[in-house]
Coordinates of N, CA and C in Angstrom, one line a residue:
X1 N -9.9 19.5 12.2 CA -10.9 18.8 11.5 C -10.4 18.2 10.3
X2 N -9.5 18.9 9.6 CA -8.9 18.3 8.3 C -8.2 17.0 8.6
X3 N -7.4 17.0 9.7 CA -6.7 15.8 10.1 C -7.6 14.6 10.3
X4 N -8.7 14.8 11.0 CA -9.7 13.8 11.2 C -10.3 13.3 9.9
X5 N -10.6 14.2 9.0 CA -11.2 13.8 7.7 C -10.2 13.0 7.0
X6 N -8.9 13.4 7.0 CA -7.8 12.7 6.3 C -7.7 11.3 6.9
X7 N -7.7 11.2 8.2 CA -7.5 9.8 8.8 C -8.7 8.9 8.5
X8 N -9.9 9.5 8.4 CA -11.1 8.7 8.0 C -10.9 8.2 6.6
X9 N -10.4 9.1 5.7 CA -10.2 8.8 4.3 C -9.2 7.6 4.2
X10 N -8.1 7.7 5.0 CA -7.1 6.7 4.9 C -7.6 5.4 5.5
X11 N -8.4 5.5 6.5 CA -9.1 4.3 7.1 C -10.0 3.6 6.1
X12 N -10.7 4.3 5.3 CA -11.6 3.8 4.3 C -10.7 3.1 3.2
X13 N -9.6 3.7 2.8 CA -8.7 3.1 1.8 C -8.2 1.8 2.3
X14 N -7.8 1.8 3.6 CA -7.3 0.5 4.2 C -8.4 -0.6 4.2
X15 N -9.6 -0.2 4.4 CA -10.7 -1.1 4.3 C -10.9 -1.7 2.9
X16 N -10.7 -0.8 1.9 CA -10.7 -1.1 0.5 C -9.6 -2.2 0.2
X17 N -8.5 -2.0 0.8 CA -7.4 -3.0 0.5 C -7.8 -4.4 1.0
X18 N -8.5 -4.4 2.1 CA -8.9 -5.7 2.6 C -9.9 -6.4 1.7
X19 N -10.8 -5.5 1.2 CA -11.8 -6.0 0.2 C -11.1 -6.5 -1.0
X20 N -10.1 -5.7 -1.5 CA -9.3 -6.1 -2.7 C -8.6 -7.5 -2.4
X21 N -8.1 -7.7 -1.3 CA -7.4 -9.0 -1.0 C -8.5 -10.1 -1.0
X22 N -9.6 -9.8 -0.4 CA -10.7 -10.8 -0.4 C -11.2 -11.2 -1.8
X23 N -11.1 -10.2 -2.7 CA -11.5 -10.5 -4.1 C -10.4 -11.2 -4.9
X24 N -9.2 -10.8 -4.6 CA -8.0 -11.3 -5.4 C -7.7 -12.8 -5.2
X25 N -7.9 -13.2 -3.9 CA -7.6 -14.6 -3.6 C -8.4 -15.6 -4.5
X26 N -9.7 -15.5 -4.4 CA -10.5 -16.4 -5.3 C -10.3 -16.2 -6.8
X27 N -10.2 -14.9 -7.2 CA -9.9 -14.7 -8.6 C -8.6 -15.3 -9.0
X28 N -7.6 -15.2 -8.2 CA -6.3 -15.8 -8.6 C -6.4 -17.3 -8.7
X29 N -7.2 -17.9 -7.8 CA -7.3 -19.4 -7.9 C -8.1 -19.8 -9.1
X30 N -9.0 -18.9 -9.6 CA -9.8 -19.3 -10.8 C -9.1 -19.0 -12.1
X31 N -8.4 -17.9 -12.2 CA -7.8 -17.4 -13.5 C -6.2 -17.4 -13.5
X32 N -5.6 -17.7 -12.3 CA -4.2 -17.6 -12.2 C -3.8 -16.3 -11.5
X33 N -2.8 -16.4 -10.7 CA -2.4 -15.3 -9.9 C -1.9 -14.1 -10.7
X34 N -1.1 -14.3 -11.7 CA -0.6 -13.2 -12.5 C -1.8 -12.6 -13.3
X35 N -2.7 -13.4 -13.8 CA -3.8 -12.9 -14.6 C -4.7 -12.1 -13.7
X36 N -4.9 -12.5 -12.4 CA -5.7 -11.7 -11.5 C -5.0 -10.4 -11.2
X37 N -3.7 -10.4 -11.0 CA -3.0 -9.2 -10.8 C -3.1 -8.2 -12.0
X38 N -2.9 -8.8 -13.2 CA -3.0 -8.0 -14.4 C -4.4 -7.4 -14.5
X39 N -5.5 -8.1 -14.2 CA -6.8 -7.6 -14.3 C -7.0 -6.4 -13.4
X40 N -6.5 -6.5 -12.2 CA -6.6 -5.3 -11.2 C -5.9 -4.1 -11.8
X41 N -4.7 -4.3 -12.4 CA -4.0 -3.1 -13.0 C -4.7 -2.6 -14.3
X42 N -5.3 -3.5 -15.0 CA -6.0 -3.0 -16.2 C -7.2 -2.2 -15.9
X43 N -8.0 -2.7 -14.9 CA -9.2 -1.9 -14.5 C -8.7 -0.6 -13.9
X44 N -7.7 -0.6 -13.0 CA -7.2 0.6 -12.4 C -6.7 1.6 -13.4
X45 N -5.9 1.1 -14.3 CA -5.4 1.9 -15.4 C -6.4 2.6 -16.2
X46 N -7.5 1.8 -16.5 CA -8.6 2.4 -17.3 C -9.3 3.5 -16.5
X47 N -9.6 3.2 -15.2 CA -10.2 4.2 -14.4 C -9.4 5.5 -14.2
X48 N -8.1 5.3 -14.0 CA -7.2 6.5 -13.9 C -7.1 7.3 -15.2
X49 N -7.1 6.5 -16.3 CA -7.1 7.2 -17.6 C -8.3 8.1 -17.8
X50 N -9.5 7.5 -17.5 CA -10.7 8.3 -17.6 C -10.7 9.5 -16.6
X51 N -10.2 9.3 -15.4 CA -10.1 10.4 -14.5 C -9.2 11.5 -15.0
X52 N -8.1 11.1 -15.6 CA -7.2 12.1 -16.1 C -7.8 12.9 -17.3
X53 N -8.6 12.2 -18.1 CA -9.3 12.9 -19.2 C -10.3 13.9 -18.7
X54 N -11.1 13.5 -17.7 CA -12.1 14.4 -17.3 C -11.7 15.4 -16.2
X55 N -10.7 15.1 -15.4 CA -10.3 16.0 -14.3 C -9.2 16.9 -14.8
X56 N -8.4 16.5 -15.8 CA -7.3 17.2 -16.2 C -6.0 16.8 -15.6
X57 N -4.9 17.2 -16.1 CA -3.6 16.7 -15.6 C -2.5 17.7 -16.1
X58 N -1.4 17.6 -15.4 CA -0.2 18.3 -15.9 C 0.3 17.6 -17.2
X59 N 1.1 18.2 -18.0 CA 1.6 17.5 -19.2 C 2.4 16.3 -18.8
X60 N 2.2 15.2 -19.5 CA 2.8 13.9 -19.2 C 4.4 14.0 -19.2
X61 N 4.9 15.0 -20.0 CA 6.3 15.1 -20.1 C 6.9 15.4 -18.7
X62 N 6.2 16.0 -17.8 CA 6.7 16.3 -16.5 C 7.0 15.1 -15.7
X63 N 6.3 14.0 -16.0 CA 6.6 12.7 -15.3 C 8.0 12.2 -15.7
X64 N 8.4 12.4 -16.9 CA 9.7 11.9 -17.3 C 10.8 12.9 -17.0
X65 N 10.5 14.0 -16.4 CA 11.5 15.0 -16.0 C 11.9 14.7 -14.5
X66 N 11.2 13.8 -13.9 CA 11.5 13.5 -12.5 C 12.7 12.6 -12.4
X67 N 13.3 12.6 -11.2 CA 14.4 11.6 -11.0 C 13.9 10.2 -11.2
X68 N 14.7 9.4 -11.9 CA 14.2 8.0 -12.2 C 13.9 7.2 -11.0
X69 N 14.6 7.4 -9.9 CA 14.3 6.6 -8.7 C 12.9 6.8 -8.2
X70 N 12.3 7.9 -8.4 CA 10.9 8.1 -8.0 C 9.9 7.2 -8.7
X71 N 10.3 6.8 -9.9 CA 9.4 5.9 -10.7 C 9.5 4.5 -10.3
X72 N 10.5 4.1 -9.5 CA 10.6 2.7 -9.1 C 9.5 2.2 -8.2
X73 N 8.7 3.1 -7.6 CA 7.5 2.7 -6.8 C 6.6 1.9 -7.7
X74 N 6.6 2.1 -9.0 CA 5.7 1.3 -9.8 C 6.0 -0.2 -9.9
X75 N 7.2 -0.5 -9.5 CA 7.6 -1.9 -9.4 C 7.0 -2.6 -8.2
X76 N 6.7 -1.8 -7.2 CA 6.2 -2.4 -5.9 C 4.7 -2.8 -6.0
X77 N 3.9 -2.0 -6.7 CA 2.5 -2.3 -6.8 C 2.2 -3.7 -7.3
X78 N 2.7 -4.2 -8.4 CA 2.4 -5.5 -8.8 C 2.9 -6.6 -7.8
X79 N 4.1 -6.4 -7.2 CA 4.6 -7.3 -6.2 C 3.6 -7.4 -5.1
X80 N 3.1 -6.3 -4.6 CA 2.1 -6.3 -3.5 C 0.9 -7.0 -3.9
X81 N 0.4 -6.8 -5.1 CA -0.9 -7.4 -5.5 C -0.7 -8.9 -5.7
X82 N 0.4 -9.4 -6.2 CA 0.7 -10.8 -6.4 C 0.8 -11.4 -5.0
X83 N 1.4 -10.8 -4.0 CA 1.5 -11.3 -2.7 C 0.1 -11.5 -2.1
X84 N -0.8 -10.5 -2.3 CA -2.2 -10.6 -1.8 C -2.9 -11.8 -2.5
X85 N -2.7 -11.9 -3.8 CA -3.3 -13.0 -4.5 C -2.9 -14.4 -4.1
X86 N -1.6 -14.5 -3.8 CA -1.0 -15.8 -3.4 C -1.4 -16.2 -1.9
X87 N -1.3 -15.2 -1.0 CA -1.3 -15.5 0.4 C -2.7 -15.5 0.9
X88 N -3.6 -14.7 0.4 CA -5.0 -14.6 1.0 C -5.7 -16.0 1.0
X89 N -5.7 -16.8 0.0 CA -6.3 -18.1 0.1 C -5.7 -19.0 1.1
X90 N -4.4 -18.8 1.3 CA -3.6 -19.7 2.2 C -3.8 -19.4 3.7
X91 N -3.8 -18.1 4.0 CA -3.9 -17.7 5.5 C -5.1 -16.8 5.8
X92 N -5.8 -16.4 4.8 CA -7.0 -15.6 5.1 C -6.7 -14.1 4.9
X93 N -7.8 -13.3 4.8 CA -7.7 -11.9 4.6 C -7.1 -11.2 5.9
X94 N -7.5 -11.6 7.0 CA -7.1 -11.0 8.3 C -5.6 -11.1 8.5
X95 N -5.1 -12.3 8.4 CA -3.6 -12.5 8.6 C -2.8 -11.9 7.5
X96 N -3.3 -12.0 6.3 CA -2.6 -11.3 5.2 C -2.4 -9.8 5.4
X97 N -3.6 -9.2 5.8 CA -3.5 -7.7 6.0 C -2.7 -7.3 7.2
X98 N -2.8 -8.1 8.3 CA -2.0 -7.7 9.5 C -0.6 -7.9 9.2
X99 N -0.2 -9.0 8.5 CA 1.2 -9.2 8.1 C 1.7 -8.1 7.2
X100 N 0.9 -7.6 6.3 CA 1.3 -6.5 5.4 C 1.4 -5.2 6.3
X101 N 0.5 -5.1 7.2 CA 0.5 -3.9 8.1 C 1.8 -3.9 8.9
X102 N 2.2 -5.0 9.4 CA 3.4 -5.1 10.2 C 4.6 -4.6 9.4
X103 N 4.7 -5.1 8.1 CA 5.8 -4.7 7.2 C 5.7 -3.2 6.9
X104 N 4.5 -2.7 6.7 CA 4.3 -1.3 6.3 C 4.7 -0.4 7.5
X105 N 4.3 -0.7 8.7 CA 4.6 0.1 9.9 C 6.1 0.1 10.2
X106 N 6.7 -1.1 10.1 CA 8.1 -1.2 10.4 C 8.9 -0.4 9.4
X107 N 8.6 -0.5 8.1 CA 9.3 0.2 7.1 C 9.0 1.7 7.2
X108 N 7.8 2.1 7.5 CA 7.5 3.5 7.6 C 8.2 4.2 8.7
X109 N 8.3 3.5 9.9 CA 9.0 4.1 11.0 C 10.5 4.3 10.6
X110 N 11.1 3.4 9.9 CA 12.5 3.6 9.5 C 12.6 4.8 8.5
X111 N 11.6 4.8 7.6 CA 11.6 5.9 6.6 C 11.5 7.3 7.3
X112 N 10.5 7.3 8.2 CA 10.3 8.6 8.9 C 11.5 8.9 9.8
X113 N 12.0 8.0 10.5 CA 13.1 8.3 11.5 C 14.3 8.9 10.8
X114 N 14.6 8.3 9.6 CA 15.8 8.8 8.9 C 15.5 9.8 7.8
X115 N 14.2 10.1 7.6 CA 13.9 11.1 6.6 C 14.2 10.6 5.2
X116 N 14.0 9.3 5.0 CA 14.3 8.7 3.7 C 13.3 9.1 2.6
X117 N 13.7 8.9 1.4 CA 12.8 9.1 0.2 C 12.1 10.5 0.2
X118 N 12.8 11.5 0.7 CA 12.3 12.8 0.7 C 11.3 13.2 1.8
X119 N 11.0 12.3 2.7 CA 10.1 12.5 3.7 C 10.7 13.4 4.9
X120 N 9.8 14.0 5.6 CA 10.2 14.8 6.8 C 10.7 13.8 7.9
X121 N 11.7 14.2 8.6 CA 12.2 13.3 9.7 C 11.2 13.4 10.9
X122 N 10.9 12.2 11.4 CA 10.0 12.0 12.6 C 10.7 10.9 13.4
X123 N 11.2 11.3 14.5 CA 12.0 10.3 15.3 C 11.1 9.2 15.8
X124 N 11.7 8.0 15.9 CA 11.0 6.9 16.5 C 11.0 7.1 18.0
X125 N 9.9 7.1 18.6 CA 9.8 7.2 20.1 C 9.2 6.0 20.7
X126 N 9.0 6.0 22.0 CA 8.4 4.8 22.6 C 7.0 4.5 22.2
X127 N 6.2 5.5 21.9 CA 4.8 5.3 21.5 C 4.8 4.5 20.1
X128 N 5.7 5.0 19.2 CA 5.7 4.3 17.9 C 6.2 2.9 18.0
X129 N 7.2 2.7 18.9 CA 7.7 1.3 19.0 C 6.6 0.4 19.7
X130 N 5.9 1.0 20.6 CA 4.8 0.2 21.3 C 3.7 -0.1 20.2
X131 N 3.4 0.8 19.4 CA 2.4 0.6 18.3 C 2.9 -0.6 17.4
X132 N 4.2 -0.6 17.1 CA 4.7 -1.6 16.2 C 4.7 -3.0 17.0
X133 N 5.0 -2.9 18.2 CA 5.0 -4.2 19.0 C 3.6 -4.7 19.1
X134 N 2.6 -3.8 19.3 CA 1.2 -4.3 19.4 C 0.7 -4.9 18.1
X135 N 1.2 -4.3 17.0 CA 0.8 -4.9 15.7 C 1.4 -6.2 15.5
X136 N 2.6 -6.4 15.9 CA 3.3 -7.7 15.9 C 2.5 -8.7 16.8
X137 N 2.0 -8.2 17.9 CA 1.2 -9.0 18.8 C -0.1 -9.4 18.2
X138 N -0.7 -8.5 17.5 CA -1.9 -8.8 16.7 C -1.7 -9.9 15.7
X139 N -0.5 -9.8 15.0 CA -0.2 -10.8 14.0 C 0.0 -12.2 14.7
X140 N 0.6 -12.2 15.8 CA 0.8 -13.5 16.5 C -0.5 -14.0 17.0
X141 N -1.4 -13.2 17.5 CA -2.7 -13.6 18.0 C -3.6 -14.1 16.9
X142 N -3.5 -13.5 15.7 CA -4.3 -14.0 14.6 C -3.7 -15.3 14.1
X143 N -2.4 -15.4 14.1 CA -1.8 -16.7 13.7 C -2.3 -17.8 14.6

């Protein structure tokens, strides 16, 4: 039951990303792509700050005690949001999200297969390759 609830939670988050892409495209065209990206991170940063104040948190110093390479993920968020902001008006929300999904699945299969970035190893099998092929097919069909 916990796995089903987790999958539903992830599905809802994915739906939220599509809504975000739909909002960012027009916003980027009105205020500029980098300004739209900044606005997303400012609002998100404010909400996270409030959550940390009310929910509690471990001491901030523990963040800086982690290996530096773990913090490089912060570089990827703005790149992702800029890509959403630039591409959504050009190709639409559906194609943007399926294209991103193709990249996510391809990279995640490699990360899982080799146990990269501290993840548990999960071998690529025929089912996973078929899933990736079907997502590429979906991208081609949407195109």
